[in-house]
Structures are given as structure tokens and as C-alpha cells.
Amino acid sequence: MSEQATTPPCIIVVFGARGDLTKRLVMPALYNLRRSGALGDEFAIVGMDHGDISERAWRTNMGQSMTQLLSSRDAEFQTDEFDTATWDWLRERMHYLRGDFTDQGAYRSLGGVLDKLHKRYGTQGNVLFYLATAARFFEPVLLNLGEAGLVRQREGEGWRRVIVEKPFGHDLPSAQHLNATVAKVLHEDQVFRIDHFLGKETVQNILAFRFANGLFEPVWNRDRIDHVQITAAETIGVEGRGRFYDPTGCLRDMVPNHLFQLLAMIAMEPPAAFTTEAMHRRRAEVIEAVRPIRPEDVVRGQYASGAVNRNAVPGYREEDTVPEDSDTETYVAMKLQVDTWRWAGVPFYLRTGKRLRERTTEIAIRFKPAPLAPFRSTEVGGYGPDWLVLHIQPDEGISLQFDVKRPGAQVALAPVRMDFRYRDWFPKEYTVGYERLLQDCMNGEAGLFQDAAMVEGAWRIVQPILDAWKQPPSDFPNYAAGSAGPSAADALLAMNGGHAWRALTPGRKPPPRRPPEARAGAATPVKKATKKIAKKASKATSKRAGKPAAKSAETGADSSSKPTKKSGVKRATKEVAKKTAKTVRKTAAGKVVATKLVSKSVAARKARR
């Protein structure tokens, strides 16, 4: 990460210190913040969990987890080189406290530990509590923090803030109940409902892309946009987290938070100012405008055994810690309508799932075709689709696909693409998405977090689906691991205007080429020249064909004693060969020159970067 402002002094307390979230995202984010210079020396970590292990063992376990992540192709934590000095600094500030989340005595012990560490590290009484636990512990942790007085803010004694992970509730009533619990213990400006998708650079860039460029806003509406696809595909399974995942499922885990937040960023109106209140209000307006979903507009799926990246993987019901008869969904696809003036009639298609063909997250916007096709009377006929694609991960950037004319005498169109990649224009920054959010929380900035109204609005949308899905599915499992998902998801789009999902690809591949028959008409210069010369030679041959034959008859007696002149056919053939070779040499020379020019251009661009 690039050099950035140092965060204020604080202690971060992680509940669920030995859990998957801490290992996979929280600790790597803190490592990246320190390596970038954002964490000052007035900083410490307290990990609290029920596991009976020593502080030294916890530190070692975290270090081993970081190393394992770096060897994984699909892990979000990546770096060119693991900086041992950064890790040593972080490890020395890691402290472990064994405690039961439901035991008030553990919180009294935590208070004593915090007092000692404030004096040791000079953290000025600032504490950030991170609830990286299973959702069932959110309420007891919040209530115990309040009862122990650990989140009470007193003037001159530092700030106290709480990060709550998703899912925030498991349905609308539970979300409302949890919000009520939060209100009992905390002021709204103390709670940060986190969604790490909003911490990703490409997601934050959506606002700059839309509102800082006059090019796109005029076409960002129902007049120009045909439909929008939002995809969050994973290749991993539950990875030993079946006890957490099975009661939750794909819908609760991904849709009311991650996907709806991406939807809100794409569909929101311009805020009057980039303040926390204005941003929350604009995003909440989108969620409120989503039309109630009908059950027939949603598809669920569960993966069977298959192969991902050429490796055999088990089905969901065969995973460790998953019941053999589980009806939990691992895939969801849905069609949404946003009933606003800007988006009326534009379908938004959302899909997410585990054990799919590729790991990719993207927002793809398909534009409507031109109102009149000037080429409709030619062989070209209609046009291919124009796409604007915002690549969230793994290859962050933006691409625009459109049609151009192929070189040649005939009119033939080909799809091409203009690409912007962060790695081509800016220094590579290895982030997991939590770095910016942790910084914002330490600085008290909540613009990239969700407020209570947004959370309840999202659950209000999906509640009818949860009610309908109480009836167990009859076709599970219904897609193979390593595929693009269940066939019913394809049918969902096909029934709505003949749409189709974009192919799942790892980053960006060349746009699809036209069928061979559409390209056959574009003759090359060599072919055209050869055809023209051969035609002339054929005429010359037919004119001369009689003369050599007559002469041969007259001199047949002494033909054996002196050689005859070359026939017209041979001369014509030689002429064709000579002219064709000359044309080929010219064409080849042109290609060499063009290749050299392209090479020089590429080298110049690299030098400028």
C-alpha cells in the first residue's frame, strides 16, 4: 500500500481471535496497514476467544495462517514479499485473553488488561471492539460490553467504537431486534456495520467514475441501459466452516449486504455532498425503491461434487461439518426492479455462489442497441452488445466493449475492448478490502458503512424469499462444482427479454470473436491481388493458345532437332507467379514495419509508466 496518514492511537479488541475471519482478513489488513505506515507505534491488539491456548501459541498460529494464505491462489491476502520486520512489529503487540463471550467475568478481566495496555502503549484510552464472532454472539457481546462499562465514552478518556460483522441478523425481525440492542448500549455514531466489499478500491471508484466524469452520467439511466448484472462468484466451498455456513446460507451471507451495497452504489442518485449523512441517505433510497421480489424471480442452488481448477472437490453435503441431508443453498440468482425515475423498467440481475468455475466479482452494464441500424441492409445486419464492466476482483479495473469495422473492403463488425487496469496505471497495492474500513473506523468516518435503516431495508426485500424457502427444495444438489451454476439461473434471464449471463472468466479475456463464416468475406490483399492477376493471365492464355499449336504442326518434322519456344501457358504462369511473389513481399514488408511500429509504441508506453 502507498504511504498514508497515521491512524490515531488505539487498541483493537478482536472477539473471535482464533476464527477464520480474523486469520483471513482482519490480521492481513492490520499487517498491510502497518507496512504502509498507517499504524503508529501507539497501537496494540487484544485477541479474545474461548480457546485455552497461550499468547505465544496464538501469535504463532496467526503467523502460520498468514504464510498459508500467501501460498493460496484464491486468497485475498497477497504480497510480493512477506516483510518479516512488519510481522515482528505486529506480533509483539498481540495479546491473548481467554474468555467466554457470555461470561461477565471475562469482560471485567478485559477491562483490567486494557488499563495496563493503555499505559504501556500510550493509546490514550481509545478502543475499537471488533465482533468477528458467529452472529449468535453479537447480542451477548454487546450487552456485556455495556454492562461492564467498556463502551461508555467519558470526556477526556478517549473514544469507544464497535465493528459488527455481517450478517447483521438472519431475517427482518432479528435485524430489528439487534438494532434495538445496539441502541440500548451505543450511540449510532459508535457502531460500524461493516461490509468489506465497500472497502475495495474498485467499489469506491464507482462514485468517482460516475460523478467525476461528464461522459457517463448522461447515459446512466433507463433510456440507454438495457440491464445490469452483478456477479460475486467463488471457487471455494465452505472450507471447514459448515457449522457457521449451514444455518446461514448463501442468501443471508451475501445478498442483503455485499450485493445490495453494490446495487446501491450503481443506482444511487448524486449526493449533494460527500458526507456520511448524504451518502447513507442516497444508498438507502435505492434499497427502499427495490420492488418486492416474487419467488419466481429467484433461483437457489446447491453444489454437487465436481472439479475446480482441475482438482476434484466434494459436494456440499459431503463437506466436513455439513449435515448429509442439508437443504442450505450455496447459490442464489435473482431479478430485481428499482422503481425510480432513473431505473424504471431496467432489470438488475444478481448472482452469487460457491464452487463455481472462476473467482470473479464484477458489475456489468449492458447498453441498449442503436435506435436505427444503418447496416441493416448489409450482410452485417444487427450489432453485438455494448458492455461497460467494472471488475471488482481479482483483476481490478474497468473495461468497455463495443463494435468496430474490420479492415477490408467488405463491411464486417468485430467486438473490441478498451481496458483500464489499476496495475497498469498505479503502483500495485495489496489489500484485502478491510484496510480502508479499519482506518475510517479509527477516524470515526462512517460513510462506507451501513446504518440501521439500510440494514432493515435490505432484510425487508429478502424476507418474502426466506418465507417461501421454508419449503425444502426437491432438486438439491442441482449444479456441479466447477460449473457456472444451476440451469434454472440461465432460464431466469432467458425468460426476461432473452438475456444471458456473462461468462465467468478470471479477470479479462479477449471479447468473443465473430463466427468464422462472418469473417470469411474479408479477403486479404494477397488473395485479392492473386485473383486479379490470375484472371488476366487466363485471358492471355486463351488468346495465345492457337498460335503455338499451329506452329508446332508446321515444324513438327524438325522439332526434335531444335528446341521450341516456351508456350503461352508457361509464360502466363510465370507472370502470375512473379507478380504474386511481388505482392506477397510488399504485404510482408508492410507487416514487418507495422510490427516494429507497434513494438516501439508499447516500449514507449512502458517507459512513460
Coordinates of C-alpha atoms in Angstrom, one line a residue, residues 2-271:
S2 CA 1.1 3.6 -0.6
E3 CA 2.3 5.8 2.2
Q4 CA -0.7 7.3 4.1
A5 CA -1.8 9.2 7.2
T6 CA -1.2 7.5 10.5
T7 CA -4.2 6.3 12.3
P8 CA -4.9 7.7 15.9
P9 CA -3.6 5.7 18.8
C10 CA -5.8 2.8 19.8
I11 CA -6.2 -0.8 21.0
I12 CA -8.3 -3.1 18.8
V13 CA -10.0 -5.9 20.7
V14 CA -10.9 -8.8 18.4
F15 CA -13.7 -11.1 19.7
G16 CA -13.2 -14.4 17.9
A17 CA -9.5 -14.1 17.8
R18 CA -8.9 -17.7 16.5
G19 CA -11.6 -17.6 13.9
D20 CA -11.5 -17.7 10.1
L21 CA -12.3 -14.1 9.6
T22 CA -9.5 -12.9 11.9
K23 CA -7.0 -15.2 10.2
R24 CA -8.1 -14.5 6.6
L25 CA -8.9 -10.8 6.6
V26 CA -8.5 -8.8 9.9
M27 CA -4.9 -9.8 10.6
P28 CA -3.7 -9.4 7.0
A29 CA -5.4 -5.9 6.9
L30 CA -3.6 -4.8 10.0
Y31 CA -0.3 -6.2 8.5
N32 CA -0.9 -4.2 5.3
L33 CA -1.7 -1.0 7.3
R34 CA 1.5 -1.3 9.3
R35 CA 3.6 -2.0 6.2
S36 CA 2.1 1.1 4.5
G37 CA 3.0 3.3 7.5
A38 CA -0.6 3.8 8.6
L39 CA -0.3 2.2 12.0
G40 CA 1.7 4.2 14.5
D41 CA 3.6 2.8 17.5
E42 CA 0.7 3.7 19.9
F43 CA -1.2 0.6 18.9
A44 CA -1.9 -2.9 20.3
I45 CA -4.2 -5.9 19.6
V46 CA -6.1 -7.9 22.2
G47 CA -7.5 -11.2 20.9
M48 CA -10.3 -12.7 23.0
D49 CA -11.6 -16.3 22.4
H50 CA -12.8 -19.3 24.3
G51 CA -9.8 -21.4 23.3
D52 CA -7.4 -22.4 26.0
I53 CA -4.1 -21.6 24.4
S54 CA -1.2 -19.4 25.4
E55 CA -0.4 -16.0 24.0
R56 CA 2.7 -17.3 22.3
A57 CA 0.7 -20.1 20.7
W58 CA -1.8 -17.7 19.4
R59 CA 0.9 -15.5 17.8
T60 CA 2.5 -18.5 16.2
N61 CA -0.9 -19.7 14.9
M62 CA -1.6 -16.3 13.3
G63 CA 1.8 -16.2 11.6
Q64 CA 1.4 -19.7 10.2
S65 CA -2.0 -18.7 8.8
M66 CA -0.6 -15.7 7.1
T67 CA 2.1 -17.8 5.4
Q68 CA -0.5 -20.4 4.3
L69 CA -2.7 -17.6 2.8
L70 CA 0.2 -16.4 0.6
S71 CA 0.5 -19.9 -0.9
S72 CA -3.2 -20.0 -1.9
R73 CA -4.2 -18.9 -5.4
D74 CA -7.6 -17.8 -4.3
A75 CA -6.7 -16.0 -1.0
E76 CA -7.4 -12.3 -0.9
F77 CA -4.1 -11.7 1.1
Q78 CA -1.3 -11.4 -1.4
T79 CA 2.1 -9.7 -1.4
D80 CA 5.3 -9.7 -3.5
E81 CA 7.4 -10.5 -0.4
F82 CA 6.4 -11.2 3.2
D83 CA 8.0 -8.5 5.3
T84 CA 9.2 -10.1 8.5
A85 CA 10.0 -6.8 10.2
T86 CA 6.4 -5.7 9.8
W87 CA 5.1 -9.0 11.1
D88 CA 7.6 -8.9 14.1
W89 CA 6.3 -5.5 15.0
L90 CA 2.7 -6.6 14.9
R91 CA 3.3 -9.9 16.7
E92 CA 4.9 -8.1 19.7
R93 CA 1.8 -6.1 20.1
M94 CA -0.6 -9.1 20.0
H95 CA -2.0 -10.1 23.4
Y96 CA -4.4 -13.0 24.0
L97 CA -7.2 -13.3 26.6
R98 CA -9.1 -16.5 27.1
G99 CA -12.8 -15.8 27.9
D100 CA -16.4 -16.9 27.3
F101 CA -18.3 -14.3 25.3
T102 CA -21.4 -14.9 27.6
D103 CA -19.4 -14.6 30.9
Q104 CA -19.5 -11.1 32.5
G105 CA -16.3 -12.0 34.4
A106 CA -14.4 -12.2 31.2
Y107 CA -15.3 -8.6 30.4
R108 CA -14.1 -7.4 33.8
S109 CA -10.7 -9.2 33.1
L110 CA -10.7 -7.5 29.7
G111 CA -11.1 -4.1 31.4
G112 CA -8.1 -4.7 33.5
V113 CA -6.0 -5.8 30.5
L114 CA -7.0 -2.6 28.6
D115 CA -6.0 -0.4 31.5
K116 CA -2.5 -1.9 31.6
L117 CA -2.0 -1.7 27.8
H118 CA -3.1 1.9 27.6
K119 CA -0.3 2.8 29.9
R120 CA 2.2 0.6 28.1
Y121 CA 1.5 1.7 24.6
G122 CA 0.2 5.3 25.2
T123 CA -3.1 4.6 23.4
Q124 CA -5.0 7.4 25.2
G125 CA -8.0 5.3 26.1
N126 CA -9.1 4.7 22.5
V127 CA -10.6 1.2 22.0
L128 CA -12.1 -0.4 18.8
F129 CA -14.0 -3.6 19.6
Y130 CA -14.3 -5.9 16.6
L131 CA -17.1 -8.6 16.7
A132 CA -15.5 -11.3 14.4
T133 CA -17.6 -14.0 16.1
A134 CA -20.5 -16.1 14.9
A135 CA -23.7 -14.0 14.7
R136 CA -25.3 -15.7 17.7
F137 CA -22.7 -14.0 19.9
F138 CA -23.4 -10.4 18.7
E139 CA -26.1 -9.6 21.2
P140 CA -24.4 -11.1 24.3
V141 CA -21.1 -9.4 23.5
L142 CA -22.8 -6.0 23.1
L143 CA -24.8 -6.4 26.3
N144 CA -21.8 -7.5 28.3
L145 CA -19.7 -4.6 26.9
G146 CA -22.4 -2.2 28.0
E147 CA -22.8 -3.8 31.5
A148 CA -19.0 -3.7 32.1
G149 CA -18.9 -0.1 31.1
L150 CA -16.3 -0.7 28.4
V151 CA -18.1 1.2 25.7
R152 CA -19.0 4.2 27.8
Q153 CA -17.4 7.4 26.5
R154 CA -16.3 9.9 29.0
E155 CA -14.9 13.3 28.2
G156 CA -11.1 13.2 28.1
E157 CA -10.9 9.4 28.3
G158 CA -10.8 8.5 24.6
W159 CA -13.4 7.1 22.2
R160 CA -15.0 3.6 22.2
R161 CA -16.3 2.1 18.9
V162 CA -17.7 -1.2 17.8
I163 CA -17.5 -3.0 14.5
V164 CA -20.3 -5.6 13.8
E165 CA -19.7 -8.1 11.1
K166 CA -22.3 -9.4 8.7
P167 CA -24.8 -11.0 8.6
F168 CA -26.5 -8.3 10.8
G169 CA -29.4 -10.5 11.8
H170 CA -30.7 -13.5 9.9
D171 CA -34.1 -12.1 8.9
L172 CA -36.1 -8.8 9.3
P173 CA -37.3 -9.4 12.9
S174 CA -33.8 -10.4 14.1
A175 CA -32.2 -7.4 12.4
Q176 CA -34.7 -5.1 14.1
H177 CA -34.1 -6.8 17.4
L178 CA -30.3 -6.4 17.0
N179 CA -30.6 -2.8 16.1
A180 CA -32.7 -2.2 19.3
T181 CA -29.9 -3.9 21.3
V182 CA -27.3 -1.7 19.7
A183 CA -29.4 1.4 20.5
K184 CA -29.5 0.3 24.2
V185 CA -25.7 0.1 24.5
L186 CA -24.3 2.5 21.9
H187 CA -24.9 5.8 20.2
E188 CA -25.4 5.3 16.4
D189 CA -22.1 7.1 15.7
Q190 CA -20.3 4.4 17.8
V191 CA -21.4 1.4 15.8
F192 CA -19.9 0.5 12.4
R193 CA -21.8 -2.2 10.5
I194 CA -19.0 -3.4 8.2
D195 CA -19.2 -4.7 4.6
H196 CA -15.7 -5.3 3.3
F197 CA -16.9 -5.1 -0.4
L198 CA -17.2 -1.3 0.2
G199 CA -13.5 -1.2 1.2
K200 CA -12.3 -2.4 -2.2
E201 CA -10.7 0.2 -4.4
T202 CA -12.9 -0.5 -7.4
V203 CA -16.1 -0.2 -5.4
Q204 CA -15.0 3.1 -4.0
N205 CA -14.1 4.2 -7.6
I206 CA -17.7 3.7 -8.7
L207 CA -18.6 7.1 -7.3
A208 CA -15.6 8.8 -8.9
F209 CA -16.3 7.1 -12.2
R210 CA -19.9 8.2 -12.2
F211 CA -19.9 11.6 -10.7
A212 CA -16.4 13.0 -11.7
N213 CA -16.8 12.3 -15.4
G214 CA -19.3 14.0 -17.6
L215 CA -19.0 11.3 -20.2
F216 CA -21.1 8.6 -18.4
E217 CA -23.8 10.3 -16.3
P218 CA -25.9 11.3 -19.3
V219 CA -26.2 7.6 -20.3
W220 CA -26.6 6.2 -16.8
N221 CA -30.4 5.7 -17.0
R222 CA -33.2 3.7 -18.4
D223 CA -33.0 5.4 -21.8
R224 CA -29.6 4.0 -22.6
I225 CA -29.1 0.9 -20.3
D226 CA -30.8 -2.4 -21.2
H227 CA -29.9 -4.3 -18.0
V228 CA -27.3 -4.7 -15.2
Q229 CA -25.6 -7.9 -14.0
I230 CA -23.9 -8.1 -10.6
T231 CA -21.8 -11.2 -10.0
A232 CA -19.9 -12.4 -7.0
A233 CA -18.6 -15.9 -7.8
E234 CA -16.3 -18.0 -5.6
T235 CA -14.4 -21.2 -6.4
I236 CA -14.0 -22.1 -2.7
G237 CA -16.5 -24.2 -0.7
V238 CA -17.3 -23.8 3.0
E239 CA -13.7 -24.7 3.9
G240 CA -14.5 -26.4 7.2
R241 CA -16.9 -23.6 8.2
G242 CA -20.0 -25.8 7.8
R243 CA -21.3 -25.1 11.4
F244 CA -21.4 -21.4 10.6
Y245 CA -22.5 -21.6 6.9
D246 CA -25.2 -24.2 7.1
P247 CA -27.6 -22.2 9.3
T248 CA -26.8 -19.1 7.3
G249 CA -26.8 -20.0 3.6
C250 CA -25.8 -18.0 0.5
L251 CA -28.8 -15.6 0.5
R252 CA -28.2 -14.4 4.1
D253 CA -24.5 -14.4 3.7
M254 CA -24.1 -12.4 0.5
V255 CA -27.3 -10.7 -0.7
P256 CA -28.6 -8.2 1.9
N257 CA -25.1 -6.9 2.5
H258 CA -22.5 -7.3 -0.3
L259 CA -24.7 -7.4 -3.4
F260 CA -27.2 -4.9 -2.3
Q261 CA -24.4 -2.4 -1.4
L262 CA -23.0 -2.8 -4.9
L263 CA -26.5 -2.3 -6.3
A264 CA -26.9 0.9 -4.2
M265 CA -23.6 2.3 -5.4
I266 CA -24.6 1.8 -9.1
A267 CA -28.2 3.0 -8.8
M268 CA -27.9 5.9 -6.3
E269 CA -28.5 9.5 -7.2
P270 CA -25.7 12.0 -6.9
P271 CA -25.3 13.1 -3.2

